[in-house]
mmCIF file of C-alpha atoms in Angstrom:
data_model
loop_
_atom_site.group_PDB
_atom_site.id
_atom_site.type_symbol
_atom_site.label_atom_id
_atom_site.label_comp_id
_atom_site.label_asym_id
_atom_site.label_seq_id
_atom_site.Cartn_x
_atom_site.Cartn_y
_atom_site.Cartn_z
ATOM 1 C CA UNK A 134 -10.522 73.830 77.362
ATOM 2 C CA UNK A 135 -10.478 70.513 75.678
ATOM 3 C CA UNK A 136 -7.966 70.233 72.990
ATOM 4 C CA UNK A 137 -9.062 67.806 70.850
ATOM 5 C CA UNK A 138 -12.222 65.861 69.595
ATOM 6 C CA UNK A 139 -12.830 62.520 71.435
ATOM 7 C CA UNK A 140 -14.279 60.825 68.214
ATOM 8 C CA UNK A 141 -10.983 61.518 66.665
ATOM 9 C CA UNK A 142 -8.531 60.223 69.517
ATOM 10 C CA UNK A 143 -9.714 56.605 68.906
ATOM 11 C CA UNK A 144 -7.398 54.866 66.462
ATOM 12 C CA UNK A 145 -7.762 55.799 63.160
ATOM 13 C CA UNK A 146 -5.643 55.058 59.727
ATOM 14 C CA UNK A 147 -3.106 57.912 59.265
ATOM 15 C CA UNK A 148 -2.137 59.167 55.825
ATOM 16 C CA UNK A 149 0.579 60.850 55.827
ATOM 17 C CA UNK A 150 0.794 63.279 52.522
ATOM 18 C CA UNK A 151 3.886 63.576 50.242
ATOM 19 C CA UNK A 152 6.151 61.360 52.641
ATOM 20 C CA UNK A 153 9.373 61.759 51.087
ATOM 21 C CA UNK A 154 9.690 64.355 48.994
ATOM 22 C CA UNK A 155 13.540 65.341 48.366
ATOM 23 C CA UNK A 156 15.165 69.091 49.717
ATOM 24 C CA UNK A 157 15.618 70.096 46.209
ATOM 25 C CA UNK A 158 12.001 69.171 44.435
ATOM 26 C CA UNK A 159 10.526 71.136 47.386
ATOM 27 C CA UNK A 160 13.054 74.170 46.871
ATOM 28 C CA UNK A 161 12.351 74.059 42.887
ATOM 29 C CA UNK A 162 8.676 74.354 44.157
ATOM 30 C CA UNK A 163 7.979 75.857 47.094
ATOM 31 C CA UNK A 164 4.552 76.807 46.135
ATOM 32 C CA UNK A 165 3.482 73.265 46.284
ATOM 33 C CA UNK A 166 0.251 72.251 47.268
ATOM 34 C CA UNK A 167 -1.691 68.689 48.596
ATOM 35 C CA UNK A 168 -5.347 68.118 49.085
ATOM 36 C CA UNK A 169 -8.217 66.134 48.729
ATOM 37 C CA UNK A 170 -11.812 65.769 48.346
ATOM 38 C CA UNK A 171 -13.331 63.319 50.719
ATOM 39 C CA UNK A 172 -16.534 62.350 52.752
ATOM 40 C CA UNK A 173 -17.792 63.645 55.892
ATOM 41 C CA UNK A 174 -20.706 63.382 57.310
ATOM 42 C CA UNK A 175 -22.943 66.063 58.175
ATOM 43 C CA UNK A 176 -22.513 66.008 61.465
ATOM 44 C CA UNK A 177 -18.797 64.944 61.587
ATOM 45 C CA UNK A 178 -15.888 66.888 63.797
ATOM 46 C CA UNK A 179 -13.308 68.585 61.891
ATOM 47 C CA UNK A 180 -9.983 69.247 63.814
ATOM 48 C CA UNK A 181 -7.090 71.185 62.993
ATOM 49 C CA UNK A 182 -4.038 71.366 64.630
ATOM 50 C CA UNK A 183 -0.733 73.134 63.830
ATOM 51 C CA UNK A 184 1.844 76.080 65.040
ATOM 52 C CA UNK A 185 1.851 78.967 62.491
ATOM 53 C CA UNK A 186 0.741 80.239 58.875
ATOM 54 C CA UNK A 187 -2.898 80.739 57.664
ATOM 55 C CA UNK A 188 -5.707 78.600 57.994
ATOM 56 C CA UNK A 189 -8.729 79.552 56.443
ATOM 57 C CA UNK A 190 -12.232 77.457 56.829
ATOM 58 C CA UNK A 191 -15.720 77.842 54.673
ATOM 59 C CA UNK A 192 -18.430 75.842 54.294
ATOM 60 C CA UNK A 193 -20.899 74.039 52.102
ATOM 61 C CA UNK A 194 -24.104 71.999 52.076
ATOM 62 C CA UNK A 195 -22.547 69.000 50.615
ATOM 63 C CA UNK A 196 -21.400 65.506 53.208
ATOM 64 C CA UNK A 197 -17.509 65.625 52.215
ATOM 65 C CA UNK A 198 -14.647 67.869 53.300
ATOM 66 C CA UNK A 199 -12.322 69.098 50.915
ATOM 67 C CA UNK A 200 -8.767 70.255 52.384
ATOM 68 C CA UNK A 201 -5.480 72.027 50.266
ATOM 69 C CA UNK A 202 -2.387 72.551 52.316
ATOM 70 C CA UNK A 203 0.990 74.229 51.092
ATOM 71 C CA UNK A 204 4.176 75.586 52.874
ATOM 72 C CA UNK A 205 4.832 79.186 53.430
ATOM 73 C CA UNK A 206 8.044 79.202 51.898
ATOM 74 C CA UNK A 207 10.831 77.131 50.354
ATOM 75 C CA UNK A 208 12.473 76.956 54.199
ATOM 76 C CA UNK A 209 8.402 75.437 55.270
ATOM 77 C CA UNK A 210 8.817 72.360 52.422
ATOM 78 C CA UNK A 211 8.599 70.018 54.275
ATOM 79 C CA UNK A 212 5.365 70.853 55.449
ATOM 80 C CA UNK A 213 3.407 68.305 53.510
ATOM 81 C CA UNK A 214 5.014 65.636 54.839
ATOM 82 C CA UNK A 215 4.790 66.583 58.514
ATOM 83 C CA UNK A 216 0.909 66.951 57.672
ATOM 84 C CA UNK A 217 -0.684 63.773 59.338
ATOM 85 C CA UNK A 218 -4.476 63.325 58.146
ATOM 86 C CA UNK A 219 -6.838 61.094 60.287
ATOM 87 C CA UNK A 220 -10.221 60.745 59.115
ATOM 88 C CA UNK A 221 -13.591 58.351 59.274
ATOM 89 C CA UNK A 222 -16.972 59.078 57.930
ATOM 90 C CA UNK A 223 -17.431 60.942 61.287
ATOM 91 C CA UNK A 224 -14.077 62.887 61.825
ATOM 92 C CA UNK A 225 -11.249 64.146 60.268
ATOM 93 C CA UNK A 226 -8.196 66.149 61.923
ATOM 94 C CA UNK A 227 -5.106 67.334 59.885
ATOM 95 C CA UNK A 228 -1.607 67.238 62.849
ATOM 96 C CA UNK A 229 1.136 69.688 61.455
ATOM 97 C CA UNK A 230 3.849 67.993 63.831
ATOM 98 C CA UNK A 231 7.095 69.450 63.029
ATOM 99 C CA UNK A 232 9.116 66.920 65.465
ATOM 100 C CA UNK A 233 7.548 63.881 63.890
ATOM 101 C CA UNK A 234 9.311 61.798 61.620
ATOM 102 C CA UNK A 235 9.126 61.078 57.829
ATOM 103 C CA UNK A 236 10.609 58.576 55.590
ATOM 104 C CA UNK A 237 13.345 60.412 53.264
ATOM 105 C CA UNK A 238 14.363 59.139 49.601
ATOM 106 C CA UNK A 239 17.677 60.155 49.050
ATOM 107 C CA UNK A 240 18.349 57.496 46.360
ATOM 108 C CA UNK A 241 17.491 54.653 49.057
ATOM 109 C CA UNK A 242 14.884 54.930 51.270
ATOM 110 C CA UNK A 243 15.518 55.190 54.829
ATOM 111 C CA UNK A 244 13.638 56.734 57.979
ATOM 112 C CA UNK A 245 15.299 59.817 59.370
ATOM 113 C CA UNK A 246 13.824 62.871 61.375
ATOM 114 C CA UNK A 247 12.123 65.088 59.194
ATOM 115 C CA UNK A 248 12.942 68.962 58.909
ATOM 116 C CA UNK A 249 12.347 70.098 62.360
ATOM 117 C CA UNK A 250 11.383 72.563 63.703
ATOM 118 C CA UNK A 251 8.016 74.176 63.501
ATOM 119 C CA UNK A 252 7.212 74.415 60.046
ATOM 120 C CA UNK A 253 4.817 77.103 58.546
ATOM 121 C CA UNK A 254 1.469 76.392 56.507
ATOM 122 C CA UNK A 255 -1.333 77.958 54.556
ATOM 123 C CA UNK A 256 -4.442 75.733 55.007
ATOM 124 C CA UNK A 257 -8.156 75.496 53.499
ATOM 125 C CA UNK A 258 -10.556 73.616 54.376
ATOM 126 C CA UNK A 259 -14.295 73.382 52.859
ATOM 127 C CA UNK A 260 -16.449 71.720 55.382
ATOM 128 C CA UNK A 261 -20.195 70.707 56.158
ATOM 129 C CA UNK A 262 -21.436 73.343 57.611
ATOM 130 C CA UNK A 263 -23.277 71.505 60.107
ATOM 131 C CA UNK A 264 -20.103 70.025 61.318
ATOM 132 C CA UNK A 265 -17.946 70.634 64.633
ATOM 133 C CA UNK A 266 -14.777 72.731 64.246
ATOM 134 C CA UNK A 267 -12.088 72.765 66.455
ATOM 135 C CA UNK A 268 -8.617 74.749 65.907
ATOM 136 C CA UNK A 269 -5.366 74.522 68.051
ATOM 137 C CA UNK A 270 -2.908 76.896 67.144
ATOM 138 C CA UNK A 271 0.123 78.659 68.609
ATOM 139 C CA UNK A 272 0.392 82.051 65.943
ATOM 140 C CA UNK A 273 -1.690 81.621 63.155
ATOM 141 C CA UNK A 274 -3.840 84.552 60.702
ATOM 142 C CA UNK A 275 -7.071 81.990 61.123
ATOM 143 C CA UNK A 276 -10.422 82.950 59.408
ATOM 144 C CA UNK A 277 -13.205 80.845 59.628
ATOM 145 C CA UNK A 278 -16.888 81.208 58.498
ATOM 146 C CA UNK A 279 -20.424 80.071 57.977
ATOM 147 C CA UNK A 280 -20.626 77.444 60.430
ATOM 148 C CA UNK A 281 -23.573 76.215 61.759
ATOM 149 C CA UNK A 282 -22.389 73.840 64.191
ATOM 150 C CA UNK A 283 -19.878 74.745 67.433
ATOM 151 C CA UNK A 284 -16.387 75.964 66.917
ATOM 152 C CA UNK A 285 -13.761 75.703 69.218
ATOM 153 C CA UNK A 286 -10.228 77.660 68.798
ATOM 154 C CA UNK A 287 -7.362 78.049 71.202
ATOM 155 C CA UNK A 288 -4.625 80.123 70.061
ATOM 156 C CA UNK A 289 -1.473 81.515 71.472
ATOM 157 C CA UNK A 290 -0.936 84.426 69.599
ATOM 158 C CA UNK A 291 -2.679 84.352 66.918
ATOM 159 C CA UNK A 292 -5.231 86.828 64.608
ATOM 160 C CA UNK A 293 -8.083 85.063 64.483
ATOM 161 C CA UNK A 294 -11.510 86.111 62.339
ATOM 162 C CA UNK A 295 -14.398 84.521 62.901
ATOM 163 C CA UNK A 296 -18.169 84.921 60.971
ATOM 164 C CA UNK A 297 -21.392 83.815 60.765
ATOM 165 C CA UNK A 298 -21.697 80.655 63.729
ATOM 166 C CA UNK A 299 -24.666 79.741 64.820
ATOM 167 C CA UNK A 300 -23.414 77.463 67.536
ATOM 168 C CA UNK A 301 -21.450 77.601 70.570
ATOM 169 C CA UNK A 302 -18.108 79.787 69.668
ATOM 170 C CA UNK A 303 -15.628 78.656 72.231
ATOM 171 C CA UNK A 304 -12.459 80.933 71.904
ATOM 172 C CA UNK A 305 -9.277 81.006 74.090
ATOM 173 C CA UNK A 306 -6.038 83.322 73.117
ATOM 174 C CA UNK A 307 -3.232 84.468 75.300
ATOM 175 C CA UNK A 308 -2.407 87.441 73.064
ATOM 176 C CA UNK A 309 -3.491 88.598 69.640
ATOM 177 C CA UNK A 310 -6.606 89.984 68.330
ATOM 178 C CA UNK A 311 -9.557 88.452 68.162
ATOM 179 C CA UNK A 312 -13.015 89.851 65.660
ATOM 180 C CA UNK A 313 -16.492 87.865 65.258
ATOM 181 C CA UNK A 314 -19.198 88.847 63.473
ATOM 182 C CA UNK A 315 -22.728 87.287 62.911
ATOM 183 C CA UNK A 316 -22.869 85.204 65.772
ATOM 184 C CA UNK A 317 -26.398 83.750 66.451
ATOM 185 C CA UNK A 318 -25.675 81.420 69.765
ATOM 186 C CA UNK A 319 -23.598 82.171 73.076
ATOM 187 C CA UNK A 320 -19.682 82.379 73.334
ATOM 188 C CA UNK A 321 -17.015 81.252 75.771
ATOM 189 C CA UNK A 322 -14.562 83.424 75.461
ATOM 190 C CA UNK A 323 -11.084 83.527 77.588
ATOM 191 C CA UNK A 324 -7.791 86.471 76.180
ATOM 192 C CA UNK A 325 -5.482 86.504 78.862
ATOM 193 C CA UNK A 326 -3.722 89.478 76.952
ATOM 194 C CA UNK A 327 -5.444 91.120 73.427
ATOM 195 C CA UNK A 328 -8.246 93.084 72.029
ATOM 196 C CA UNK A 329 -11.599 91.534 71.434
ATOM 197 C CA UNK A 330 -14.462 92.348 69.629
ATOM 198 C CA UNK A 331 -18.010 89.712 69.500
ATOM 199 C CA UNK A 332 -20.700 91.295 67.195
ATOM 200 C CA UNK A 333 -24.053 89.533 68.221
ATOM 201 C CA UNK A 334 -27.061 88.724 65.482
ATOM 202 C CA UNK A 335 -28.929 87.008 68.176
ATOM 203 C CA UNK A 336 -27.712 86.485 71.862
ATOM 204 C CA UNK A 337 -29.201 82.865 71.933
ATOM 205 C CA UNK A 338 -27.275 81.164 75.034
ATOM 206 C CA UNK A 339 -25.695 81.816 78.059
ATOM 207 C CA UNK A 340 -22.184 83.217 77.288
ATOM 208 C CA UNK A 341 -18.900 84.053 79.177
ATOM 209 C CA UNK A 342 -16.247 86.373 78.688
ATOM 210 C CA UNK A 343 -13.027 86.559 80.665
ATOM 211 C CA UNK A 344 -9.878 89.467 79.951
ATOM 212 C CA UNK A 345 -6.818 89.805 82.106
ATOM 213 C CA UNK A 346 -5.556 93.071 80.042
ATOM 214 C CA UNK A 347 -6.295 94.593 76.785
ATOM 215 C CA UNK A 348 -10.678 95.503 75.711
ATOM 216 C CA UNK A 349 -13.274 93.661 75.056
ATOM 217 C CA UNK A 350 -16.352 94.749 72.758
ATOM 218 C CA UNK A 351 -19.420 93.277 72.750
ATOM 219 C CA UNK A 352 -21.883 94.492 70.226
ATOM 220 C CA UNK A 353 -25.793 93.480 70.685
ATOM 221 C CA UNK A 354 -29.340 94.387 68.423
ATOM 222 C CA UNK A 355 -30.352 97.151 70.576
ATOM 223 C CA UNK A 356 -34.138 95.410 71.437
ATOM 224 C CA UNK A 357 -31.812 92.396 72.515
ATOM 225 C CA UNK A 358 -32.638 91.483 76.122
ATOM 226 C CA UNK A 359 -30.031 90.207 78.214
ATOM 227 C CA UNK A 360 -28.524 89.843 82.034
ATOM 228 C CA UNK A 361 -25.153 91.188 83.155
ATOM 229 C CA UNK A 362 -23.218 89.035 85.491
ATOM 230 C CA UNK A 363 -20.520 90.834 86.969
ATOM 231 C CA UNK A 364 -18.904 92.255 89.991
ATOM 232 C CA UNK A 365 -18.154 95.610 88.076
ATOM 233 C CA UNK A 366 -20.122 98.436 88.622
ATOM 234 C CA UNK A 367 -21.116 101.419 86.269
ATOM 235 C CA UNK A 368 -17.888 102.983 86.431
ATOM 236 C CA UNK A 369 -16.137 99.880 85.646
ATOM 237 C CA UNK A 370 -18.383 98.693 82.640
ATOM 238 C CA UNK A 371 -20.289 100.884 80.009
ATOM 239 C CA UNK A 372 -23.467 99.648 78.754
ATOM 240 C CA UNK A 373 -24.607 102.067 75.560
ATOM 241 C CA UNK A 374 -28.152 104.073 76.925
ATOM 242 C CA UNK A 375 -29.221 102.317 73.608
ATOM 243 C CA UNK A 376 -29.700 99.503 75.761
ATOM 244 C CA UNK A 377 -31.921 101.538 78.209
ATOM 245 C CA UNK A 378 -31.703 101.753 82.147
ATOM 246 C CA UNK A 379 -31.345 98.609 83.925
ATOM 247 C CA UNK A 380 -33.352 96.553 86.744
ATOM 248 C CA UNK A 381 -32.231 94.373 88.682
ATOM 249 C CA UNK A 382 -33.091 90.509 89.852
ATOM 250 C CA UNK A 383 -31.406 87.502 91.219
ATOM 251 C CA UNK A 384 -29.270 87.077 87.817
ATOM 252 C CA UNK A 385 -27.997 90.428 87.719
ATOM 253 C CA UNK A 386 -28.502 93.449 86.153
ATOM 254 C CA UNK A 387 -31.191 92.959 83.035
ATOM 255 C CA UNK A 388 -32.058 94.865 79.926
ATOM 256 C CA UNK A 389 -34.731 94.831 78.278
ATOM 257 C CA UNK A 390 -36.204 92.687 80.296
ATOM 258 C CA UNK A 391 -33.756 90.090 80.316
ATOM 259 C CA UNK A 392 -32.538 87.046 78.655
ATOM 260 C CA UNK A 393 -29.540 85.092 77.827
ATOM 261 C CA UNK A 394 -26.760 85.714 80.665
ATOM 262 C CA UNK A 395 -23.450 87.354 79.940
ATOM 263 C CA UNK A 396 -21.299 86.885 82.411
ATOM 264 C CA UNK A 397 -17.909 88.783 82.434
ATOM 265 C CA UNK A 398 -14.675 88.543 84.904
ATOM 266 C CA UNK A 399 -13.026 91.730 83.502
ATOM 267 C CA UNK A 400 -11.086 94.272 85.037
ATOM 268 C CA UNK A 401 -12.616 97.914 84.925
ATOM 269 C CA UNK A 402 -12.365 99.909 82.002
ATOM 270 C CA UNK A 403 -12.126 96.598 80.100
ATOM 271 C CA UNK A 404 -15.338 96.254 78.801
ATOM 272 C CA UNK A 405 -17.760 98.148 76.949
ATOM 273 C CA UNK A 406 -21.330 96.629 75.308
ATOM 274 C CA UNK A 407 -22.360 98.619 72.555
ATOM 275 C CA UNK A 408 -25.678 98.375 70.069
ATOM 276 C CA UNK A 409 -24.772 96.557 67.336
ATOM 277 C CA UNK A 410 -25.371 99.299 64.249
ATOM 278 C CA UNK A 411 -22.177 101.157 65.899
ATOM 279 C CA UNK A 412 -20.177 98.004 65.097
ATOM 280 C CA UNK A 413 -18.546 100.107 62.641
ATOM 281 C CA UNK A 414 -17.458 103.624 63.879
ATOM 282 C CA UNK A 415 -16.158 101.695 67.199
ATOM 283 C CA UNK A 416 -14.204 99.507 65.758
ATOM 284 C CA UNK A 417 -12.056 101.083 63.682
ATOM 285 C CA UNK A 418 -8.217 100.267 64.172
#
């Protein structure tokens, strides 16, 4: 899985928020908050990378990007200046690196390491919601909705929320669990560990799904007509009789006379594809 977006590994001017800012401001203010308001264009990448807190991303039909970023807690302070933004008219990441470095102003200013450590943060973005999203994260509570371009996330162990995505949802976790909703194009999906759930509007692409451990829901319109790629058999994999009986061809095992491919390398039991109107009453906790 790629883990970052080419137009924004060319070299760009770095800003780096709040550099500076002494131990005891921060502790007098944990609660403190940076952001801006800046453009993007429509079709710009948006990138976010960083280790643990909340990052939450909406949308809007407007060309800029506006971004707020705060520490957990008084220990996370030093969040903002660890917060590395990169942007051009056509990208714009945000780096959380908690071993950079940062310049410190004890009374003379100097360049020391910064805080350490891996450093906590609640993050918003508001971005085009034609643009690209991508999100690398290692335990994060990450919600993200009404995007209309593709989305990429790769978490470690993170809880991770996803709605309304029209384009190509590309998800990767090692543990955690995982919910989308409203998803109108094809997924890539890949939990080595977790529980799963992908609610489809429309199955519009050819998608993939791959569990080691842990279940996987897939929820589809019941007219939706699709092809099964997989080596389990009926005992391993339940398909709701919503769906109606299959038949077979050289893709695999199609209902309703076919359509976009899911292909899924699951062990059995794993896996269940239900209509999508019992989205509900299966997955409750």
């Amino acid at each position: 899985m790629p883990r970052s977006v080419p137009s924004l590994c060319a070299p760009l001017a770095a800003a780096v928020l709040s550099l500076g800012v002494a131990p005891s401001a921060a502790a007098q203010d944990p609660a403190r908050t940076v952001g801006d308001t800046v453009p993007l264009a429509a079709d710009g990448a948006v990138a976010v990378d960083t280790h643990e807190g909340t990052i939450t991303v909406t949308t809007w039909e407007r060309d800029r990007l506006a971004y707020r970023i705060a520490p957990v807690s008084a220990e996370d302070s030093m969040v903002a200046s660890n917060a590395i933004v990169r942007r051009t008219d056509q990208g714009f990441s945000i780096d959380q690196d908690g071993a950079s470095w940062s310049l410190h102003i004890p009374g003379l200013l100097r360049i020391s390491p910064s805080a350490g450590g891996n450093l906590a943060a609640h993050y918003h973005v508001t971005m085009p919601e034609t643009a690209t999203l991508e999100i690398e994260d290692y335990a994060s509570t990450i919600d993200v909705s009404g995007v209309e371009g593709d989305v990429e996330i790769d978490t470690h162990a993170g809880t991770v929320a996803v709605d309304s995505v029209d384009g190509m949802l590309d998800l990767g976790a090692h543990s955690g669990r995982i919910t989308a909703t409203g998803i109108r194009g094809g997924v890539a999906l890949d939990v080595f560990s977790g529980d799963a759930s992908v609610a489809f509007e429309t199955l519009s692409a050819p998608s993939t799904a791959e569990i080691h451990s842990g279940t996987l829901r897939f929820f589809l319109p019941a007219g939706a007509g699709f092809t099964l790629q997989t080596d389990l058999d009926s005992t391993g994999l339940v398909v709701d009789e919503a769906f109606g009986p299959p038949s077979s061809n050289d893709k695999g095992r199609a209902f309703n006379g076919g359509g976009p491919t899911l292909a899924l390398d699951a062990p059995p039991g794993a896996v269940t594809v239900h209509p999508l109107e019992a989205r509900e009453a299966v997955d409750q906790p």
